[in-house]
XYZ file of C-alpha atoms in Angstrom:
689
model
C -0.197 0.014 -0.099
C 1.928 3.440 -1.294
C 2.174 6.479 1.411
C -0.391 8.497 -0.128
C -2.984 5.928 0.763
C -2.284 5.502 4.474
C -2.010 9.436 4.453
C -5.840 10.273 4.795
C -5.524 7.566 7.684
C -3.043 9.061 9.533
C -4.800 11.891 9.782
C -8.272 10.634 10.569
C -6.202 8.833 13.473
C -4.368 11.529 14.643
C -7.782 13.767 14.750
C -9.833 10.652 16.816
C -6.564 10.434 19.271
C -7.181 14.500 19.215
C -10.717 14.303 20.039
C -10.098 11.436 22.595
C -7.638 13.523 24.444
C -9.649 16.725 24.137
C -13.206 14.627 25.264
C -11.080 13.681 28.539
C -9.705 16.532 29.537
C -13.264 17.820 29.033
C -14.897 15.477 31.005
C -15.081 17.686 34.930
C -12.896 14.965 37.201
C -13.470 17.349 40.257
C -17.964 17.307 39.817
C -18.277 13.661 41.707
C -15.529 15.303 44.366
C -17.200 18.524 44.420
C -20.300 17.292 45.379
C -19.612 14.540 48.306
C -17.669 17.658 50.063
C -20.668 19.642 49.563
C -22.442 16.544 51.217
C -20.042 16.400 53.689
C -20.005 20.070 54.838
C -23.794 20.109 54.849
C -23.923 17.159 57.295
C -21.472 18.780 59.331
C -23.812 21.865 59.765
C -26.703 19.666 60.245
C -24.663 17.504 62.673
C -23.393 21.499 64.278
C -27.087 22.196 64.569
C -28.297 18.825 66.878
C -24.788 19.510 68.565
C -26.251 22.935 69.528
C -29.679 22.451 70.340
C -28.776 18.925 72.691
C -26.364 21.469 74.807
C -29.495 23.645 75.381
C -31.371 21.384 76.519
C -29.262 20.002 79.231
C -28.159 23.659 79.410
C -32.336 23.792 80.292
C -32.685 20.241 82.061
C -34.341 18.549 79.408
C -31.738 16.279 78.256
C -32.331 12.882 80.578
C -29.118 12.119 79.668
C -25.627 13.236 77.559
C -25.560 9.562 75.527
C -26.726 11.930 72.339
C -24.343 15.153 72.871
C -21.665 12.580 72.712
C -22.427 10.678 69.967
C -23.508 14.534 68.186
C -19.760 15.280 69.249
C -18.147 12.680 67.770
C -20.073 12.336 64.913
C -19.165 16.264 63.927
C -15.444 15.474 64.950
C -15.490 11.841 62.741
C -16.694 14.459 60.016
C -14.602 17.098 60.110
C -11.538 14.824 60.407
C -12.836 12.586 56.883
C -12.367 15.793 55.231
C -8.896 16.980 56.924
C -7.601 13.681 54.972
C -9.110 14.588 52.148
C -8.115 17.653 51.987
C -5.226 17.458 52.858
C -2.614 20.590 52.210
C -1.159 19.881 48.157
C 0.842 22.260 46.027
C -1.531 24.487 44.092
C -5.228 25.677 44.476
C -6.162 23.197 46.679
C -3.829 24.003 49.570
C -6.205 26.579 50.736
C -9.119 24.162 51.084
C -6.486 21.791 53.681
C -5.964 24.989 55.268
C -9.457 25.356 56.116
C -10.039 21.959 56.723
C -7.534 21.856 59.659
C -9.164 25.530 60.990
C -12.711 23.241 60.519
C -11.148 20.429 62.283
C -9.184 22.797 65.215
C -12.844 24.357 65.846
C -14.762 21.570 66.500
C -12.326 20.214 68.876
C -12.004 23.206 70.581
C -15.750 23.138 71.390
C -15.773 19.420 72.235
C -13.418 20.161 74.441
C -15.786 22.810 75.706
C -18.674 20.764 75.673
C -16.910 18.123 78.340
C -16.258 21.106 80.772
C -20.189 21.747 80.139
C -21.361 18.800 80.982
C -18.852 18.219 84.375
C -20.418 21.466 85.607
C -24.041 21.221 83.843
C -24.602 18.132 85.519
C -22.917 19.887 89.072
C -25.187 22.540 88.697
C -28.247 19.932 87.773
C -27.275 17.944 91.106
C -27.560 20.831 93.282
C -30.488 22.236 91.863
C -32.511 18.983 92.738
C -31.152 18.929 95.820
C -31.455 22.625 97.257
C -35.666 21.654 95.157
C -36.104 18.628 97.694
C -34.656 19.922 101.365
C -36.503 23.234 100.382
C -39.623 21.637 100.137
C -38.820 19.768 103.153
C -37.486 22.514 105.675
C -40.563 24.563 104.320
C -43.012 22.392 105.400
C -41.643 21.064 109.352
C -39.839 25.488 109.591
C -41.847 27.264 112.127
C -43.338 30.169 110.083
C -40.819 33.055 110.352
C -38.244 30.454 109.437
C -40.832 29.498 106.365
C -41.008 33.181 105.368
C -36.843 32.713 105.152
C -37.102 29.534 103.468
C -39.782 31.376 100.725
C -37.782 34.273 99.974
C -34.525 32.086 99.896
C -36.506 30.070 97.473
C -37.573 32.732 95.598
C -34.800 34.320 95.067
C -33.152 31.492 94.176
C -34.923 30.487 91.175
C -35.265 33.702 90.101
C -31.533 33.251 89.703
C -32.210 30.534 88.091
C -34.057 31.989 84.923
C -31.661 34.579 85.039
C -28.410 34.868 86.807
C -27.167 38.431 88.126
C -25.155 39.322 89.850
C -27.533 41.648 91.983
C -29.660 38.702 92.986
C -26.065 36.490 93.338
C -25.754 38.829 96.012
C -29.142 38.812 97.778
C -29.110 35.071 97.789
C -25.864 35.038 100.015
C -27.653 37.366 102.728
C -30.275 35.093 102.367
C -27.775 32.095 102.808
C -26.110 34.155 105.799
C -29.378 34.786 107.523
C -29.874 31.065 107.372
C -26.621 30.488 108.561
C -28.036 30.599 111.804
C -30.532 27.882 111.553
C -27.727 25.759 110.582
C -27.078 24.249 114.120
C -31.132 23.666 114.081
C -30.846 20.666 111.196
C -27.963 18.897 109.231
C -30.314 19.511 106.357
C -30.072 23.479 106.673
C -26.034 22.846 106.597
C -26.705 21.130 103.225
C -29.519 23.479 101.835
C -26.646 26.176 102.344
C -23.941 23.947 100.407
C -26.016 23.723 97.349
C -26.869 27.747 97.106
C -23.296 28.267 97.701
C -22.794 25.621 94.626
C -25.134 27.105 92.479
C -24.347 30.810 92.664
C -20.814 29.846 92.243
C -21.424 27.202 89.064
C -23.841 28.318 87.070
C -22.316 32.085 86.169
C -19.426 29.206 84.895
C -22.106 27.140 82.998
C -23.218 30.643 81.064
C -19.984 31.621 80.302
C -18.900 28.331 78.609
C -22.601 27.722 76.940
C -21.557 31.241 75.353
C -18.451 29.991 74.384
C -19.307 27.502 72.694
C -22.204 28.936 70.631
C -19.245 31.411 70.421
C -16.866 28.828 68.153
C -17.206 30.037 64.552
C -18.036 26.195 63.362
C -20.484 27.835 60.836
C -18.284 30.438 59.796
C -15.454 28.118 59.288
C -18.108 25.815 56.845
C -19.331 28.879 54.922
C -15.319 29.616 54.030
C -14.594 26.015 53.360
C -17.604 25.863 50.610
C -16.706 29.207 49.200
C -13.303 28.216 48.382
C -14.234 24.879 46.928
C -16.887 26.771 44.801
C -13.970 28.820 43.693
C -12.197 25.838 43.204
C -14.840 23.839 40.717
C -15.045 26.888 39.052
C -11.993 27.650 38.079
C -11.287 23.423 36.921
C -14.751 24.139 35.468
C -13.328 26.973 33.209
C -10.466 24.725 32.232
C -12.797 21.743 31.513
C -14.809 24.927 28.766
C -11.843 25.797 26.845
C -11.129 22.369 26.657
C -14.841 21.818 24.980
C -14.367 24.489 23.111
C -10.894 22.769 21.422
C -13.131 19.213 20.976
C -15.737 21.076 18.607
C -12.782 23.211 16.423
C -11.138 19.611 16.555
C -14.491 17.873 15.634
C -15.565 19.982 13.357
C -12.025 19.779 11.692
C -12.518 16.353 11.321
C -16.394 16.545 10.006
C -14.385 18.481 6.935
C -11.906 16.584 6.244
C -14.404 13.088 6.546
C -17.164 15.104 3.785
C -13.249 15.939 1.640
C -12.580 12.273 1.901
C -16.573 11.208 0.892
C -16.437 13.302 -2.532
C -13.517 11.646 -3.342
C -14.895 8.366 -2.743
C -17.830 9.550 -4.768
C -15.798 10.439 -7.466
C -13.809 7.427 -7.786
C -16.975 5.281 -7.317
C -18.567 7.051 -10.468
C -15.357 5.937 -12.047
C -15.506 2.631 -11.350
C -19.130 2.109 -12.654
C -18.156 3.983 -15.962
C -15.593 0.862 -15.730
C -17.763 -1.706 -15.382
C -20.424 -0.152 -17.830
C -17.633 -0.528 -20.733
C -16.489 -4.168 -19.403
C -20.354 -5.213 -19.421
C -20.402 -4.043 -22.535
C -17.392 -5.632 -24.228
C -18.642 -9.310 -22.568
C -21.687 -8.807 -23.833
C -19.947 -8.662 -27.367
C -17.909 -11.698 -27.051
C -20.902 -13.487 -25.430
C -22.475 -12.755 -28.846
C -19.349 -14.064 -30.490
C -18.852 -16.932 -28.650
C -23.075 -18.347 -29.883
C -21.863 -17.331 -33.434
C -19.098 -19.527 -33.473
C -20.795 -22.466 -32.074
C -23.270 -21.955 -34.352
C -21.169 -21.858 -37.414
C -18.887 -25.452 -35.117
C -22.558 -26.780 -34.940
C -22.517 -27.004 -38.939
C -19.500 -27.829 -39.733
C -19.009 -30.761 -37.334
C -21.503 -32.665 -39.628
C -19.933 -33.081 -42.053
C -15.997 -32.980 -40.265
C -14.628 -35.442 -37.979
C -13.954 -34.217 -34.540
C -11.896 -36.195 -32.006
C -13.523 -33.966 -28.942
C -16.949 -34.999 -30.448
C -18.967 -38.089 -30.019
C -20.296 -38.600 -33.524
C -22.801 -41.744 -33.957
C -24.908 -42.473 -36.736
C -28.022 -44.694 -36.651
C -30.563 -45.772 -39.158
C -34.018 -44.918 -39.278
C -35.059 -48.130 -36.960
C -33.326 -45.886 -33.828
C -30.057 -48.721 -34.275
C -26.404 -47.763 -33.382
C -24.682 -47.853 -37.451
C -21.524 -46.071 -36.183
C -19.325 -45.033 -33.340
C -15.845 -42.547 -33.984
C -13.012 -42.660 -30.761
C -14.682 -39.528 -29.417
C -18.281 -41.344 -28.600
C -15.435 -43.987 -27.260
C -14.215 -41.543 -25.217
C -17.616 -39.986 -23.801
C -19.871 -42.564 -23.239
C -16.799 -44.985 -22.090
C -18.156 -48.079 -25.078
C -16.176 -49.741 -27.142
C -17.473 -50.164 -30.512
C -18.478 -53.760 -30.527
C -20.154 -53.390 -27.841
C -22.503 -50.367 -29.006
C -22.693 -50.998 -32.743
C -26.562 -52.891 -33.477
C -27.620 -51.112 -30.093
C -30.597 -49.011 -29.774
C -29.095 -45.137 -29.432
C -31.541 -44.755 -26.894
C -29.536 -46.400 -23.898
C -26.973 -43.621 -24.213
C -29.759 -41.112 -22.804
C -30.731 -40.366 -19.485
C -34.589 -41.753 -18.901
C -34.555 -41.400 -22.223
C -38.796 -41.258 -23.450
C -40.497 -44.399 -24.975
C -40.983 -42.685 -28.611
C -37.975 -40.494 -28.334
C -36.397 -41.790 -32.164
C -40.428 -40.987 -33.614
C -40.211 -37.956 -32.161
C -36.501 -36.902 -33.544
C -37.989 -38.027 -37.425
C -40.933 -35.804 -37.040
C -38.970 -32.700 -36.134
C -36.616 -33.728 -38.686
C -39.237 -33.605 -41.487
C -38.810 -35.163 -44.704
C -37.322 -31.957 -46.489
C -35.033 -30.861 -43.750
C -31.489 -32.069 -43.303
C -30.719 -31.290 -39.826
C -32.224 -30.586 -36.665
C -31.381 -27.542 -34.192
C -29.247 -28.377 -31.190
C -31.082 -29.774 -27.739
C -29.488 -30.529 -24.506
C -30.351 -33.543 -22.758
C -29.211 -36.304 -19.992
C -26.623 -38.672 -21.372
C -25.245 -42.054 -19.446
C -21.877 -42.953 -18.837
C -20.838 -46.933 -19.184
C -20.246 -46.482 -15.117
C -24.393 -45.076 -14.944
C -23.027 -41.500 -14.332
C -25.429 -38.898 -15.962
C -23.817 -35.574 -17.471
C -25.050 -32.948 -19.569
C -24.913 -33.101 -23.766
C -25.537 -31.283 -26.399
C -27.168 -33.544 -29.165
C -27.609 -31.611 -32.870
C -28.624 -34.434 -35.720
C -28.486 -34.041 -39.565
C -29.509 -36.682 -42.089
C -27.997 -38.714 -44.980
C -28.517 -40.887 -47.475
C -26.452 -44.063 -49.060
C -28.435 -45.125 -52.028
C -31.990 -45.601 -50.327
C -31.134 -45.847 -47.429
C -31.567 -43.280 -44.406
C -29.686 -42.521 -41.830
C -28.990 -40.309 -38.916
C -25.841 -38.369 -37.633
C -25.804 -37.184 -33.902
C -23.345 -34.938 -32.253
C -22.975 -35.001 -29.014
C -21.106 -32.635 -27.117
C -20.348 -33.248 -23.827
C -21.060 -29.702 -22.073
C -20.516 -30.472 -18.194
C -17.551 -27.839 -18.265
C -19.145 -25.500 -19.668
C -22.202 -25.738 -17.606
C -20.133 -25.357 -14.368
C -17.737 -22.799 -16.350
C -21.305 -20.811 -16.905
C -23.057 -21.336 -13.230
C -19.574 -19.749 -12.346
C -20.054 -16.816 -14.564
C -23.355 -16.646 -13.370
C -22.252 -16.462 -9.766
C -19.973 -13.791 -10.234
C -22.125 -11.510 -12.280
C -24.001 -11.856 -9.542
C -21.496 -11.048 -6.838
C -20.094 -8.065 -8.613
C -23.683 -6.631 -9.076
C -24.335 -7.313 -5.324
C -20.488 -5.801 -4.707
C -21.993 -2.982 -6.988
C -25.186 -2.264 -4.798
C -22.656 -2.873 -1.290
C -20.157 -0.055 -2.447
C -23.534 2.114 -3.308
C -24.830 1.074 -0.027
C -21.644 2.128 2.292
C -20.821 5.466 0.899
C -24.810 6.074 1.784
C -24.179 4.062 5.369
C -21.457 5.718 6.092
C -22.360 9.067 5.328
C -25.315 9.060 6.914
C -24.282 7.231 10.005
C -21.367 10.153 10.366
C -23.989 13.138 9.857
C -26.349 11.530 12.106
C -23.677 10.197 14.937
C -22.168 13.981 15.669
C -25.512 16.294 16.783
C -26.658 13.158 18.173
C -23.508 13.046 20.430
C -24.621 16.647 21.431
C -28.240 15.770 22.312
C -26.639 12.280 24.468
C -24.465 14.467 26.444
C -26.291 17.974 26.647
C -29.332 14.924 28.135
C -26.728 13.898 30.458
C -25.762 17.357 31.777
C -29.196 18.448 31.828
C -30.553 15.266 34.552
C -27.862 16.914 36.743
C -28.302 20.619 36.557
C -32.474 19.353 37.657
C -30.769 17.631 39.755
C -29.327 20.141 41.549
C -31.906 22.583 40.865
C -34.653 20.395 42.261
C -33.272 20.978 45.935
C -33.989 24.482 45.773
C -36.872 24.609 43.801
C -38.353 22.456 46.611
C -37.493 24.870 49.305
C -38.825 27.552 47.375
C -42.180 25.443 46.610
C -41.951 24.560 50.594
C -41.869 27.889 51.331
C -43.781 29.861 49.133
C -46.422 27.239 48.172
C -46.796 26.616 44.381
C -45.775 28.487 41.161
C -45.651 28.086 37.610
C -42.484 26.845 35.909
C -42.029 26.068 31.778
C -45.560 27.449 31.973
C -47.147 24.096 33.616
C -47.438 23.924 38.063
C -44.222 23.014 39.466
C -46.237 20.165 41.365
C -46.643 18.173 37.813
C -43.096 19.860 36.484
C -41.320 17.751 39.879
C -42.040 14.483 38.146
C -42.393 15.468 34.609
C -38.929 17.599 33.887
C -37.112 13.976 34.648
C -38.722 12.103 32.881
C -38.455 14.045 29.684
C -34.999 14.159 30.334
C -34.763 10.423 30.472
C -36.459 10.110 27.391
C -34.388 12.605 25.550
C -31.401 10.428 26.391
C -33.570 7.184 25.574
C -34.388 8.224 22.403
C -30.826 9.802 21.788
C -29.424 6.123 22.825
C -31.759 4.128 19.962
C -30.211 6.721 17.598
C -26.764 5.641 18.482
C -27.737 1.898 18.234
C -28.988 2.242 15.216
C -26.159 4.271 13.658
C -23.647 1.846 15.612
C -25.595 -0.997 13.727
C -24.923 0.906 10.020
C -21.596 1.418 10.718
C -20.938 -1.975 11.632
C -23.014 -3.342 8.668
C -21.001 -1.229 6.185
C -17.316 -1.578 8.096
C -15.227 -4.034 5.701
C -14.287 -7.608 6.955
C -11.907 -7.491 9.932
C -8.280 -8.337 8.519
C -7.184 -9.875 11.594
C -5.329 -13.354 11.620
C -7.618 -15.929 13.438
C -6.637 -17.743 16.623
C -8.112 -20.657 17.749
C -10.596 -20.218 20.304
C -13.097 -22.427 22.152
C -16.852 -21.948 22.278
C -17.822 -22.813 24.706
C -15.682 -19.856 26.922
C -16.970 -17.870 23.710
C -20.533 -18.130 25.231
C -19.809 -18.621 28.570
C -18.676 -14.525 27.595
C -21.814 -14.045 25.722
C -24.183 -15.095 28.550
C -22.027 -12.726 30.984
C -22.538 -10.127 29.061
C -26.073 -10.712 28.883
C -26.318 -11.558 32.837
C -28.885 -8.731 33.414
C -30.730 -8.722 30.823
C -31.086 -12.783 31.345
C -32.752 -12.122 34.450
C -35.218 -9.687 33.537
C -36.998 -11.801 31.169
C -37.083 -15.181 31.891
C -36.599 -17.533 34.636
C -36.127 -20.588 33.099
C -32.687 -20.221 31.526
C -30.902 -23.887 30.322
C -27.395 -24.198 29.064
C -25.997 -27.739 27.952
C -22.122 -27.413 27.105
C -20.715 -31.060 25.312
C -17.159 -31.735 26.880
C -14.414 -31.971 24.627
C -15.109 -29.885 21.623
C -12.832 -29.686 19.306
C -11.011 -25.717 19.300
C -12.079 -23.561 16.529
C -10.191 -20.951 14.146
C -11.125 -18.154 13.131
C -12.483 -14.469 15.719
C -13.620 -14.721 18.828
C -15.302 -11.238 19.494
C -17.222 -11.631 15.828
C -18.894 -15.347 17.185
C -19.180 -13.873 19.898
C -21.078 -10.675 18.653
C -23.447 -12.952 16.891
C -24.162 -14.990 20.037
C -25.322 -11.828 21.780
C -27.249 -10.724 18.864
C -28.791 -14.499 18.718
C -29.529 -14.076 22.724
C -31.242 -10.885 22.571
C -33.618 -11.871 19.884
C -34.621 -14.959 21.999
C -34.912 -12.846 25.006
C -36.676 -10.705 23.624
C -39.621 -13.005 21.890
C -40.577 -14.565 25.050
C -44.249 -13.164 25.811
C -43.372 -13.358 29.623
C -40.849 -14.255 32.230
C -42.416 -17.504 32.673
C -40.831 -19.477 29.385
C -37.997 -20.319 28.654
C -34.345 -20.013 26.494
C -31.874 -22.859 26.071
C -28.166 -23.027 24.693
C -26.844 -25.789 23.610
C -23.381 -27.054 22.307
C -22.786 -30.244 20.380
C -20.810 -31.896 17.593
C -22.640 -32.947 14.139
C -22.174 -34.856 11.368
C -19.855 -37.736 12.816
C -18.130 -35.243 14.328
C -17.421 -33.196 11.376
C -19.451 -30.263 12.307
C -19.576 -28.217 15.976
C -23.005 -26.485 16.399
C -24.716 -23.596 18.739
C -28.354 -23.881 19.354
C -30.029 -20.866 20.483
C -33.890 -21.864 21.547
C -36.718 -20.075 23.181
C -40.500 -20.709 23.745
C -40.967 -17.468 22.463
C -43.926 -16.086 19.455
C -42.283 -18.492 16.959
C -41.889 -16.848 13.149
C -43.951 -17.220 10.312
C -42.678 -19.370 7.596
C -42.931 -16.967 4.844
C -40.351 -14.754 6.559
C -37.752 -17.598 7.525
C -35.946 -17.136 4.627
C -35.619 -13.762 4.417
C -34.701 -12.862 8.604
C -30.890 -12.362 7.260
C -31.746 -9.917 4.626
C -30.586 -6.279 5.342
C -32.920 -4.022 6.755
C -35.807 -6.934 6.710
C -36.981 -6.927 10.515
C -40.480 -8.092 12.128
C -39.401 -5.636 15.416
C -39.985 -2.413 13.837
C -42.646 -1.445 16.330
C -39.370 -2.071 19.135
C -36.728 0.098 17.801
C -35.329 -2.907 15.493
C -33.306 -1.959 12.162
C -33.269 -5.453 10.501
C -29.236 -5.657 10.673
C -28.480 -7.744 13.257
C -28.744 -10.709 11.768
C -27.626 -9.603 8.912
C -24.488 -8.476 10.224
C -23.960 -11.776 11.828
C -24.839 -14.055 8.788
C -22.103 -12.141 7.085
C -19.705 -12.553 10.124
C -20.067 -16.282 10.285
C -19.587 -16.671 6.670
C -16.627 -15.426 6.572
C -15.348 -17.805 9.118
C -16.826 -20.839 7.486
C -19.752 -20.659 9.201
C -23.704 -20.999 9.170
C -26.490 -19.817 10.255
C -29.982 -21.678 10.027
C -33.708 -20.802 11.743
C -36.928 -23.660 12.202
C -39.873 -21.866 14.130
C -42.959 -22.646 14.710
C -46.014 -19.966 15.264
C -46.822 -20.081 18.698
C -44.281 -22.827 20.103
C -41.042 -20.579 19.797
C -37.798 -19.976 17.445
C -34.043 -22.541 17.399
C -31.239 -21.097 15.639
C -28.634 -22.712 14.643
C -24.722 -22.387 14.039
C -22.936 -24.311 12.492
C -18.881 -24.244 12.015
C -16.887 -26.870 10.089
C -14.542 -29.123 12.173
C -10.873 -29.389 11.057
C -11.326 -26.801 7.894
C -9.525 -27.732 4.680
C -7.053 -25.102 3.547
C -8.805 -23.706 1.047
C -10.956 -22.504 4.111
C -8.476 -21.584 6.420
C -7.089 -19.190 4.005
C -10.795 -18.385 3.114
C -10.310 -17.056 6.861
C -7.146 -14.897 6.516
C -8.637 -13.036 4.494
């Protein structure tokens, strides 16, 4: 192959490599990480709010125990530490994120330390308050009227102080406790009450101070700073990806322009080939006509000349052989002494009883020769072969004879059959050239905008998913509103379905384009390799495991052991089996119907077969012979293109295999793939082409 023919391939390969590189660079690798980090930050905010709620409940005495407070604090510390680990200080723009994560973890740890002090002091305070309350009630019930008044005043001041711990109230409580000190000698309860009262006015301000310090810890601001830095970093990464996407678009435009240029060149070459084919066809017709004229001339000459290559047999008017030349002996295998005097009909296979009478009637009284006719002759070994026979009449004296010039046309028949097959192949090749040109152009024209639809539909799905949370919050806060002319409550579920339908439609177009490309693509030039058919079948089943589980509950396999290895392209065989399995699964009316796959040896070990049998709806008899025709499909309503089985049959023919079907409507279908075992040299050469 010349360097000029390689140049377009190198250019296209280079552009495709550039497209691949730019596509990989244009993808936003930080999107998933950013979403994960933002989710962690939102959880931190939530856990911080829960922690503050539990702290306030504990301070108010409404928290039964500190388990929830401890659990929330540990969860908050774990989240901040995981965030810190993921954002370890590195070079570049992420260093700021790592520093902010370190500050957030330090703030959380500081708050948790303060909470531990708060828990200890608050527990002491709660215990003193409860003891003060219980002892006060007991003393008031048993005290004298004057002492009860003092206790009541102390009770009022103490609970006012608990409600609002002001220094003035603390001073008054101390004075009341000092007045009660004179009564302390009367009972130990008075001394315990005074001790708890002094502890309350001492610890309560410390607890409130710790609470204010805990509330003042800037965890929320740290989270806000980290979120802002994360948004700035993600924005810079997205800008870089946008630049790569622009470059990707420009390279795609260049590639499309170059492919259009190559398409124009290909079309010009195709027109030139068609013109050359027309000239060749005209020349062939002229030669065939000349050959026909030559045969007619030779037929007339053989009546008066003896040819060693032809059988010249003369018979009398009763139909008995009277002369037998060397050519007849070589053709039929009978020596002259065994044939002379025998009926001419014994040389023909299944002659009519009145054959000789018919010959004489056609010959007529005034005609010297009869037109040539094709018959089936019989050799001495009882083998039948085609002959071309012409008769001429001649007389000798008063006796009349017929001379038959017999020509063995076995080789010519074979050549005519080969010529017809070659002509059909040439016509088919011309059709497939035009079809391949059309398919390539249409596939490229469709594929580029369809890829844009696929990419944008995925992006729209992500945008809608992100926007849905904001819209939902707005809906919960402000009530129903309009979105795209429809109520939000209706669009909330419909929009995702619409985007999903767009993506499914684009994927269906992509699948059709891929099948068109596969159909138009030239045969693979890869060298054949040895492979085990059972392994190929198992790989195909592994690819379709999800679809098999979805379509049927009764899937069966029966793999014969000790099967010989085949030579060919295992990937293409796997593609054929995948197509057959998908067709079988899609034909099932419900999951209770079964599909089975069988491998076995056939024809005394000379062939290896794979059968895919299903209990599906079956195929009408008039459609069986059309299943492998391009663009013929019985599944148009389900998006079938009619290329799957055509491609499969083509791949099998290239590897010396064959594909056949048997079906009964309503009972199921059996697809059979047959391979020749130990192919001869001709078949091996075929595979290598």
